[in-house]
Short mmCIF file of C-alpha atoms in Angstrom, two decimals:
data_model
loop_
_atom_site.label_atom_id
_atom_site.label_comp_id
_atom_site.label_asym_id
_atom_site.label_seq_id
_atom_site.Cartn_x
_atom_site.Cartn_y
_atom_site.Cartn_z
CA MET T 296 -119.50 60.72 94.64
CA ILE T 297 -116.43 62.85 95.43
CA ASP T 298 -115.15 64.79 92.45
CA ARG T 299 -111.80 64.21 90.79
CA PRO T 300 -111.88 67.31 88.58
CA GLU T 301 -108.37 66.92 87.14
CA TYR T 302 -109.50 63.92 85.09
CA VAL T 303 -112.66 65.62 83.86
CA LYS T 304 -110.57 68.66 82.91
CA ARG T 305 -108.12 66.48 80.99
CA ILE T 306 -110.67 64.35 79.14
CA MET T 307 -113.48 66.80 78.31
CA PRO T 308 -111.48 68.77 75.69
CA PHE T 309 -111.81 65.58 73.60
CA ALA T 310 -115.59 65.46 73.93
CA ASP T 311 -117.22 65.38 70.47
CA ALA T 312 -113.80 64.90 68.88
CA PRO T 313 -113.51 61.92 66.48
CA PHE T 314 -111.55 59.82 68.98
CA VAL T 315 -112.58 56.96 71.23
CA LYS T 316 -111.58 57.96 74.76
CA ILE T 317 -109.93 55.01 76.53
CA LEU T 318 -109.44 55.13 80.32
CA THR T 319 -107.04 52.53 81.68
CA GLY T 320 -105.49 51.82 85.05
CA VAL T 321 -105.19 49.39 87.91
CA ARG T 322 -108.40 47.85 89.24
CA ARG T 323 -110.39 50.03 91.65
CA SER T 324 -108.51 53.20 90.72
CA GLY T 325 -111.80 55.01 90.05
CA LYS T 326 -112.32 54.66 86.30
CA SER T 327 -116.04 53.87 86.59
CA THR T 328 -116.61 56.87 88.84
CA ILE T 329 -114.79 59.12 86.38
CA LEU T 330 -117.14 57.86 83.64
CA ARG T 331 -120.07 58.98 85.79
CA MET T 332 -118.42 62.37 86.27
CA LEU T 333 -118.05 62.72 82.52
CA MET T 334 -121.72 61.83 82.02
CA ARG T 335 -122.69 64.41 84.62
CA GLU T 336 -120.59 67.05 82.86
CA LEU T 337 -122.31 66.29 79.54
CA ARG T 338 -125.72 66.70 81.19
CA ARG T 339 -124.54 70.00 82.64
CA ARG T 340 -123.63 71.08 79.09
CA GLY T 341 -127.16 70.36 77.91
CA ILE T 342 -126.88 66.83 76.50
CA ALA T 343 -130.23 65.04 76.86
CA GLU T 344 -130.47 61.93 79.02
CA ALA T 345 -131.67 59.87 76.05
CA GLN T 346 -128.42 60.63 74.22
CA ILE T 347 -126.28 59.11 77.00
CA ILE T 348 -125.99 55.31 76.85
CA SER T 349 -123.99 53.39 79.47
CA ARG T 350 -123.07 49.74 79.93
CA ARG T 351 -121.02 47.97 82.60
CA PHE T 352 -119.72 44.82 80.94
CA ASP T 353 -118.39 43.14 84.08
CA SER T 354 -122.03 42.73 85.13
CA LEU T 355 -123.51 39.23 84.97
CA GLU T 356 -126.14 40.70 82.68
CA TYR T 357 -123.54 40.74 79.89
CA ALA T 358 -121.81 37.45 80.64
CA ASP T 359 -121.07 35.49 77.45
CA MET T 360 -122.07 38.44 75.25
CA THR T 361 -120.31 38.45 71.89
CA ALA T 362 -118.95 41.50 70.10
CA ARG T 363 -121.69 41.15 67.49
CA GLN T 364 -124.36 41.12 70.21
CA MET T 365 -122.70 44.10 71.87
CA PHE T 366 -122.76 45.99 68.58
CA ALA T 367 -126.44 45.15 67.97
CA ASP T 368 -127.43 46.15 71.52
CA LEU T 369 -125.71 49.53 71.33
CA LYS T 370 -126.82 50.22 67.78
CA SER T 371 -130.45 49.70 68.81
CA CYS T 372 -130.09 52.50 71.38
CA LEU T 373 -128.72 55.13 69.00
CA LEU T 374 -131.00 58.08 68.34
CA PRO T 375 -131.62 58.93 64.68
CA GLY T 376 -130.54 62.43 63.77
CA GLN T 377 -128.75 63.03 67.09
CA ARG T 378 -125.33 62.27 68.47
CA SER T 379 -125.23 59.43 71.00
CA TYR T 380 -122.68 59.31 73.83
CA LEU T 381 -121.59 55.78 74.71
CA PHE T 382 -119.98 54.97 78.06
CA LEU T 383 -118.67 51.39 78.08
CA ASP T 384 -117.21 50.25 81.40
CA GLU T 385 -114.80 47.27 81.64
CA VAL T 386 -115.27 46.72 77.94
CA GLN T 387 -112.40 44.23 77.76
CA GLU T 388 -114.80 41.59 79.09
CA ILE T 389 -116.22 41.34 75.56
CA ASP T 390 -113.90 39.49 73.19
CA GLY T 391 -113.50 41.51 70.02
CA TRP T 392 -114.95 44.70 71.51
CA GLU T 393 -112.48 46.72 69.44
CA ARG T 394 -114.24 45.85 66.17
CA ALA T 395 -117.67 46.70 67.58
CA VAL T 396 -116.45 50.04 68.93
CA ASN T 397 -114.66 50.83 65.68
CA SER T 398 -117.85 50.26 63.69
CA LEU T 399 -119.90 52.40 66.06
CA ALA T 400 -117.30 55.19 65.93
CA ALA T 401 -116.78 55.10 62.18
CA ASP T 402 -120.30 54.52 60.86
CA TYR T 403 -122.56 56.34 63.33
CA ASP T 404 -122.81 59.73 65.00
CA THR T 405 -121.31 58.69 68.34
CA ASP T 406 -118.90 59.94 70.98
CA ILE T 407 -117.43 56.93 72.81
CA TYR T 408 -115.74 56.51 76.21
CA VAL T 409 -114.45 53.13 77.41
CA THR T 410 -112.59 51.80 80.45
CA GLY T 411 -110.52 48.72 81.13
CA SER T 412 -108.14 47.29 83.69
CA ASN T 413 -105.73 45.01 81.88
CA SER T 414 -103.37 44.60 78.95
CA ARG T 415 -106.15 43.79 76.53
CA MET T 416 -106.96 47.49 76.58
CA MET T 417 -103.64 48.33 74.97
CA SER T 418 -103.34 45.31 72.74
CA SER T 419 -102.37 45.15 69.10
CA GLU T 420 -106.06 44.74 68.24
CA ILE T 421 -106.74 48.30 69.39
CA SER T 422 -103.95 49.58 67.18
CA THR T 423 -105.33 47.53 64.30
CA TYR T 424 -108.99 48.48 64.55
CA LEU T 425 -108.77 51.95 66.13
CA THR T 426 -105.66 53.30 64.40
CA GLY T 427 -105.67 57.06 64.73
CA ARG T 428 -109.12 56.96 66.31
CA TYR T 429 -108.41 56.81 70.02
CA VAL T 430 -106.74 58.73 72.82
CA SER T 431 -105.84 57.02 76.06
CA PHE T 432 -105.82 58.34 79.62
CA ARG T 433 -104.16 56.58 82.54
CA VAL T 434 -106.21 56.72 85.73
CA PHE T 435 -104.13 56.53 88.91
CA THR T 436 -105.14 55.96 92.50
CA LEU T 437 -105.70 59.12 94.54
CA SER T 438 -103.01 61.77 94.55
CA PHE T 439 -102.04 63.22 97.90
CA ALA T 440 -104.24 66.26 97.22
CA GLU T 441 -107.19 64.00 96.33
CA TYR T 442 -106.55 61.85 99.40
CA LEU T 443 -106.81 64.92 101.64
CA THR T 444 -110.04 65.95 99.90
CA PHE T 445 -111.55 62.50 100.39
CA LYS T 446 -110.43 62.15 104.01
CA LYS T 447 -111.76 65.53 105.15
CA MET T 448 -115.27 64.31 104.19
CA TYR T 449 -115.30 61.87 107.13
CA ALA T 450 -112.49 62.86 109.50
CA GLU T 451 -110.49 65.79 110.76
CA ILE T 452 -107.15 66.02 109.04
CA GLY T 453 -103.88 67.35 110.35
CA SER T 454 -101.27 69.34 108.51
CA PRO T 455 -100.21 67.89 105.12
CA ARG T 456 -96.84 66.94 106.57
CA ALA T 457 -98.54 65.04 109.40
CA GLU T 458 -100.90 63.29 106.95
CA LEU T 459 -98.15 62.10 104.63
CA ASN T 460 -97.34 59.02 106.72
CA SER T 461 -100.97 57.93 106.69
CA TYR T 462 -101.15 58.37 102.92
CA LEU T 463 -97.95 56.38 102.52
CA ARG T 464 -99.31 53.45 104.54
CA LEU T 465 -102.92 53.42 103.39
CA GLY T 466 -102.37 54.38 99.77
CA GLY T 467 -104.86 55.95 97.43
CA PHE T 468 -107.44 53.42 96.28
CA PRO T 469 -110.55 55.66 96.33
CA ALA T 470 -112.91 53.15 97.96
CA LEU T 471 -110.67 53.05 101.05
CA HIS T 472 -111.18 56.74 101.75
CA LEU T 473 -114.94 57.09 101.67
CA GLN T 474 -115.20 56.22 105.38
CA PRO T 475 -112.77 55.38 108.21
CA TYR T 476 -111.14 51.94 108.03
CA SER T 477 -108.53 50.35 110.25
CA ASP T 478 -105.16 49.50 108.74
CA ASP T 479 -106.09 45.81 108.83
CA ASP T 480 -109.32 46.50 106.95
CA VAL T 481 -107.44 48.53 104.35
CA TYR T 482 -104.89 45.80 103.74
CA THR T 483 -107.60 43.15 103.50
CA ILE T 484 -109.37 45.16 100.80
CA VAL T 485 -106.13 45.93 98.94
CA ARG T 486 -105.08 42.29 99.13
CA ASP T 487 -108.38 41.40 97.44
CA ILE T 488 -107.66 43.95 94.69
CA TYR T 489 -104.21 42.43 94.27
CA ASN T 490 -105.56 38.85 94.16
CA SER T 491 -108.28 39.68 91.65
CA THR T 492 -105.72 41.40 89.42
CA VAL T 493 -103.17 38.60 89.60
CA PHE T 494 -105.60 35.72 89.24
CA SER T 495 -108.13 37.26 86.83
CA ASP T 496 -106.03 39.56 84.68
CA ILE T 497 -102.81 37.56 84.64
CA VAL T 498 -103.14 33.91 85.68
CA ARG T 499 -106.51 33.15 84.08
CA ARG T 500 -106.08 35.20 80.92
CA SER T 501 -102.50 34.06 80.32
CA GLN T 502 -103.17 30.48 81.50
CA ILE T 503 -100.19 30.54 83.85
CA ARG T 504 -99.59 27.22 85.59
CA ARG T 505 -96.65 28.09 87.81
CA ILE T 506 -98.57 30.47 90.06
CA ASP T 507 -96.03 30.08 92.86
CA GLN T 508 -93.31 31.34 90.50
CA LEU T 509 -95.33 34.40 89.59
CA GLU T 510 -96.10 35.22 93.23
CA ARG T 511 -92.45 34.94 94.23
CA ILE T 512 -91.50 37.33 91.45
CA VAL T 513 -94.20 39.74 92.63
CA LYS T 514 -92.84 39.59 96.17
CA PHE T 515 -89.29 40.19 94.95
CA VAL T 516 -90.40 43.26 92.99
CA PHE T 517 -92.52 44.59 95.87
CA ASP T 518 -89.61 44.11 98.27
CA ASN T 519 -87.19 45.93 95.95
CA VAL T 520 -89.18 49.03 95.06
CA GLY T 521 -86.84 51.82 94.03
CA ARG T 522 -83.83 49.56 93.58
CA THR T 523 -82.24 48.79 90.26
CA PHE T 524 -82.22 45.11 89.37
CA SER T 525 -82.28 42.85 86.34
CA ALA T 526 -84.20 39.75 85.36
CA LYS T 527 -81.01 37.81 86.13
CA ALA T 528 -81.13 39.06 89.73
CA ILE T 529 -84.62 37.61 90.10
CA SER T 530 -83.59 34.40 88.38
CA ASP T 531 -80.60 34.04 90.74
CA TYR T 532 -82.84 34.76 93.74
CA LEU T 533 -85.24 31.98 92.75
CA LYS T 534 -82.39 29.58 91.98
CA ALA T 535 -81.10 30.14 95.51
CA GLU T 536 -84.50 28.84 96.64
CA ASN T 537 -84.13 25.83 94.33
CA ARG T 538 -86.66 27.21 91.88
CA LYS T 539 -85.13 27.33 88.44
CA ILE T 540 -86.39 29.96 86.00
CA ASP T 541 -84.82 31.52 82.92
CA ASN T 542 -84.43 35.24 82.31
CA GLU T 543 -86.94 35.35 79.45
CA THR T 544 -89.66 33.89 81.66
CA VAL T 545 -88.89 36.50 84.30
CA TYR T 546 -89.19 39.27 81.70
CA ALA T 547 -92.50 37.78 80.52
CA TYR T 548 -93.89 37.81 84.07
CA LEU T 549 -92.73 41.39 84.66
CA ASP T 550 -94.36 42.42 81.40
CA LYS T 551 -97.67 40.86 82.48
CA LEU T 552 -97.53 42.63 85.85
CA GLU T 553 -96.86 45.91 84.09
CA LYS T 554 -99.69 45.40 81.60
CA ALA T 555 -102.07 44.66 84.46
CA TYR T 556 -101.03 48.08 85.83
CA LEU T 557 -99.73 46.66 89.14
CA ILE T 558 -96.21 47.96 88.53
CA HIS T 559 -94.48 50.67 86.50
CA ARG T 560 -91.12 50.18 84.85
CA CYS T 561 -88.67 53.08 85.04
CA SER T 562 -85.68 53.01 82.68
CA ARG T 563 -82.24 54.50 83.31
CA TYR T 564 -80.94 57.42 81.27
CA ASP T 565 -77.26 58.22 80.79
CA VAL T 566 -77.11 62.00 81.29
CA GLN T 567 -73.66 62.35 79.70
CA GLY T 568 -74.26 59.93 76.83
CA LYS T 569 -77.86 61.12 76.36
CA GLU T 570 -79.26 57.64 75.80
CA LEU T 571 -81.62 55.22 77.48
CA LEU T 572 -79.90 52.22 79.05
CA LYS T 573 -81.41 48.77 78.65
CA THR T 574 -80.27 47.22 81.92
CA GLN T 575 -80.80 47.71 85.66
CA GLU T 576 -84.27 49.23 85.55
CA LYS T 577 -86.39 50.14 88.56
CA TYR T 578 -89.99 49.18 89.25
CA TYR T 579 -92.55 51.15 91.21
CA LEU T 580 -95.96 50.09 92.49
CA ALA T 581 -99.35 51.31 91.27
CA ASP T 582 -100.08 52.16 94.90
CA THR T 583 -97.93 52.04 98.03
CA SER T 584 -100.60 50.11 99.95
CA LEU T 585 -99.91 47.11 97.71
CA ARG T 586 -96.49 46.64 99.31
CA TYR T 587 -97.83 46.58 102.85
CA SER T 588 -100.86 44.42 102.00
CA VAL T 589 -98.76 41.74 100.28
CA LEU T 590 -95.59 41.76 102.40
CA GLY T 591 -96.83 43.22 105.69
CA TYR T 592 -95.80 46.43 107.40
CA SER T 593 -92.13 47.30 107.57
CA ALA T 594 -90.72 50.66 108.66
CA ASP T 595 -87.65 49.93 106.51
CA ALA T 596 -89.78 50.23 103.36
CA ALA T 597 -90.75 53.86 104.01
CA ALA T 598 -87.80 55.44 102.17
CA ALA T 599 -88.45 53.50 98.96
CA LEU T 600 -92.20 54.11 99.13
CA LEU T 601 -91.71 57.86 99.57
CA GLU T 602 -89.79 57.69 96.30
CA ASN T 603 -92.73 55.71 94.87
CA LEU T 604 -95.13 58.53 95.84
CA VAL T 605 -93.04 61.13 94.03
CA TYR T 606 -92.75 58.91 90.94
CA LEU T 607 -96.53 58.43 90.70
CA GLU T 608 -97.18 62.14 91.16
CA LEU T 609 -94.87 62.97 88.27
CA LEU T 610 -96.73 60.48 86.07
CA ARG T 611 -100.08 61.97 87.10
CA ARG T 612 -98.85 65.35 85.94
CA GLY T 613 -97.91 64.05 82.53
CA TYR T 614 -94.16 63.69 82.91
CA THR T 615 -92.09 60.96 81.31
CA VAL T 616 -89.79 59.76 84.09
CA CYS T 617 -86.38 58.09 83.98
CA ILE T 618 -83.59 57.35 86.46
CA GLY T 619 -80.52 59.46 85.77
CA LYS T 620 -77.00 58.04 85.54
CA THR T 621 -74.16 60.53 86.04
CA SER T 622 -70.46 60.38 86.81
CA GLN T 623 -71.34 61.15 90.46
CA GLY T 624 -73.86 58.31 90.76
CA GLU T 625 -77.60 58.12 90.32
CA ILE T 626 -80.28 60.81 90.07
CA ASP T 627 -83.55 59.42 91.39
CA PHE T 628 -85.70 61.02 88.69
CA ILE T 629 -85.34 62.97 85.50
CA ALA T 630 -88.85 64.10 84.57
CA GLU T 631 -89.66 65.58 81.16
CA ARG T 632 -92.88 67.07 79.80
CA GLN T 633 -92.68 68.82 76.45
CA SER T 634 -90.04 71.54 76.99
CA ASP T 635 -90.03 71.17 80.80
CA LYS T 636 -87.49 69.12 82.71
CA LEU T 637 -86.95 68.44 86.43
CA TYR T 638 -84.14 66.70 88.31
CA ILE T 639 -85.17 65.18 91.63
CA GLN T 640 -83.46 63.46 94.53
CA VAL T 641 -85.67 61.83 97.19
CA THR T 642 -84.38 60.96 100.66
CA GLN T 643 -86.25 60.14 103.84
CA ALA T 644 -84.02 62.41 105.88
CA ILE T 645 -80.65 64.14 105.70
CA ARG T 646 -78.99 63.18 108.94
CA SER T 647 -75.32 63.51 108.06
CA LYS T 648 -72.94 65.61 106.01
CA GLU T 649 -72.23 62.54 103.90
CA THR T 650 -75.91 62.15 102.96
CA GLU T 651 -76.18 65.88 102.25
CA ARG T 652 -73.10 65.81 100.04
CA ARG T 653 -74.34 62.74 98.16
CA GLU T 654 -77.79 64.15 97.43
CA TYR T 655 -76.67 67.63 96.38
CA GLU T 656 -73.42 66.89 94.53
CA ARG T 657 -75.15 64.58 92.07
CA LEU T 658 -77.47 67.40 91.09
CA LEU T 659 -74.69 70.00 91.02
CA ASP T 660 -72.85 67.79 88.55
CA ILE T 661 -75.59 68.50 85.98
CA ARG T 662 -74.67 71.70 84.14
CA ASP T 663 -77.97 73.03 82.88
CA ASN T 664 -80.57 75.47 84.14
CA TYR T 665 -83.56 73.18 84.62
CA PRO T 666 -85.08 73.07 88.14
CA LYS T 667 -83.44 70.72 90.63
CA TYR T 668 -85.00 69.45 93.85
CA VAL T 669 -83.99 67.51 96.94
CA LEU T 670 -87.16 66.14 98.54
CA THR T 671 -87.21 64.83 102.09
CA ALA T 672 -89.65 63.89 104.84
CA ASP T 673 -87.59 65.87 107.35
CA GLU T 674 -89.95 68.15 109.31
CA PHE T 675 -87.58 71.10 108.88
CA ALA T 676 -87.04 70.64 105.15
CA GLY T 677 -86.79 73.85 103.14
CA GLY T 678 -84.41 76.32 101.65
CA ASN T 679 -82.16 76.64 98.64
CA TYR T 680 -78.61 75.37 98.20
CA ARG T 681 -76.67 76.70 95.20
CA GLY T 682 -79.85 76.79 93.13
CA ILE T 683 -81.17 73.41 94.33
CA LYS T 684 -84.51 73.72 96.09
CA THR T 685 -85.09 71.61 99.21
CA MET T 686 -88.73 70.75 99.90
CA HIS T 687 -90.72 68.51 102.18
CA ILE T 688 -92.23 65.69 100.11
CA ALA T 689 -95.76 66.63 101.23
CA ASP T 690 -95.24 70.21 100.02
CA PHE T 691 -93.90 68.98 96.69
CA LEU T 692 -96.86 66.64 96.16
CA LEU T 693 -99.25 69.55 96.72
CA SER T 694 -97.26 72.19 94.85
CA ARG T 695 -98.61 73.65 91.60
CA GLU T 696 -95.31 75.22 90.56
CA TYR T 697 -93.97 72.31 88.52
#
C-alpha cells in the first residue's frame, strides 16, 4: 500500500468529531485504500483493533442486505463503554444506508467513515438524514506528485518535465501505477472502469433505455474537453446524425455523468460584471486516460488535456475554479480559495508572437494584484513578464507556492 498522505492529513482533523466523514469520487480513485490508511493512522494513535469495524458493501457477502440488517449487524459489533470506529466502503450499495448511519451516529458512541462512487452519495436523502452531521471529501485520481511517487516504486523515472507526457497519456488511476503496464493494458483497464461506471452507476440505476444516445453524448464531451459548448450544441450534433434529442435530455445526461464523477462542469465568470454566466460551460474529465481509452490516442488532444491536468490539480488543492470572461477574451482559469485567487492561462507551447500576445494580454487586462500565471509544456518555459509568471506545467503541478 503506497501512502497518499495528503488525504490522511485532510481527513484526520475530523477524527472523533461529531461528523460522518464521506469520501466520494470516481470509481477506482483509491477511496478504499484511503480508508485503510485512516484505520492504520487510528491504530498508530492507540485505538484498539476491537474498536475498528470495517465493511465492504460491494462484496457478495452483503448482497440484498437491507438498511435494517446493516444497522443490526453494525450495532452488534459496538463495544459497550468505548467508542467504535466504523469504516463503511461502497455504502451506497445498501438502499437506505443514510438512515442506518444516522442512527448509529446519533444514538451511539461512534466515529463513522464511508465511501461511495455515485450520485447516491450526495443525494437529498443524505441532506435529509445527515443534516449538519457530515463532511465530504472528494478523492481524485493520482496527482502528478503522487504519480511520480508510485512510479518510482517499480521503474526509474526521468525529470518531471520528461514524465509529464507519460502522466498525461496514462492518467492517474492508482491501480495502473503499482507495476509496469503497456499503454494498451492501461486503456483496457480504464475502459473497464468507464464501462462499469456508465452501465452500473448511470444506465442501470437510472434505467436509461437509449444507451446509444448516452454514449454519443459521452464521446462528444470527451472530444471537446476544454471547449465551451451548450446542450444545444450537442443536440445539433446528434440531429446532424439523424438522432433527435431535446436540450433538457442532454442536460439530464450531463448531470448524470457529473454525478457519477466521470466529468466536472466548469462555469464561466464575467470578470467585469462579477457574475457567473449560465451558458457555454466547459467540461473536464475525472482523469485524462478516460479520453484516450474511449476515443483512442490523438496527439491533437494533448493541449486540452494539459489544461485538464491543471484544472484537476486546482480542485485537489481546494480551489473553486471558473473560466474567466474579459473584454480581451477568455481566461482559462480563475481559481479561488478563501482569500486566495489565481489567474491562469494554459498553452501547449508559445510558438509565435501572436500566441504570446494573446496569452499575456488577457491577464494584463485584469487590474488587480493576485498572482497570474502562463503555463506551458515548452521545455524552456520560465521567467516573468510584467508580473506574470511563466512556468512549465510540470513545475506548476509540483509547486507548493500556490
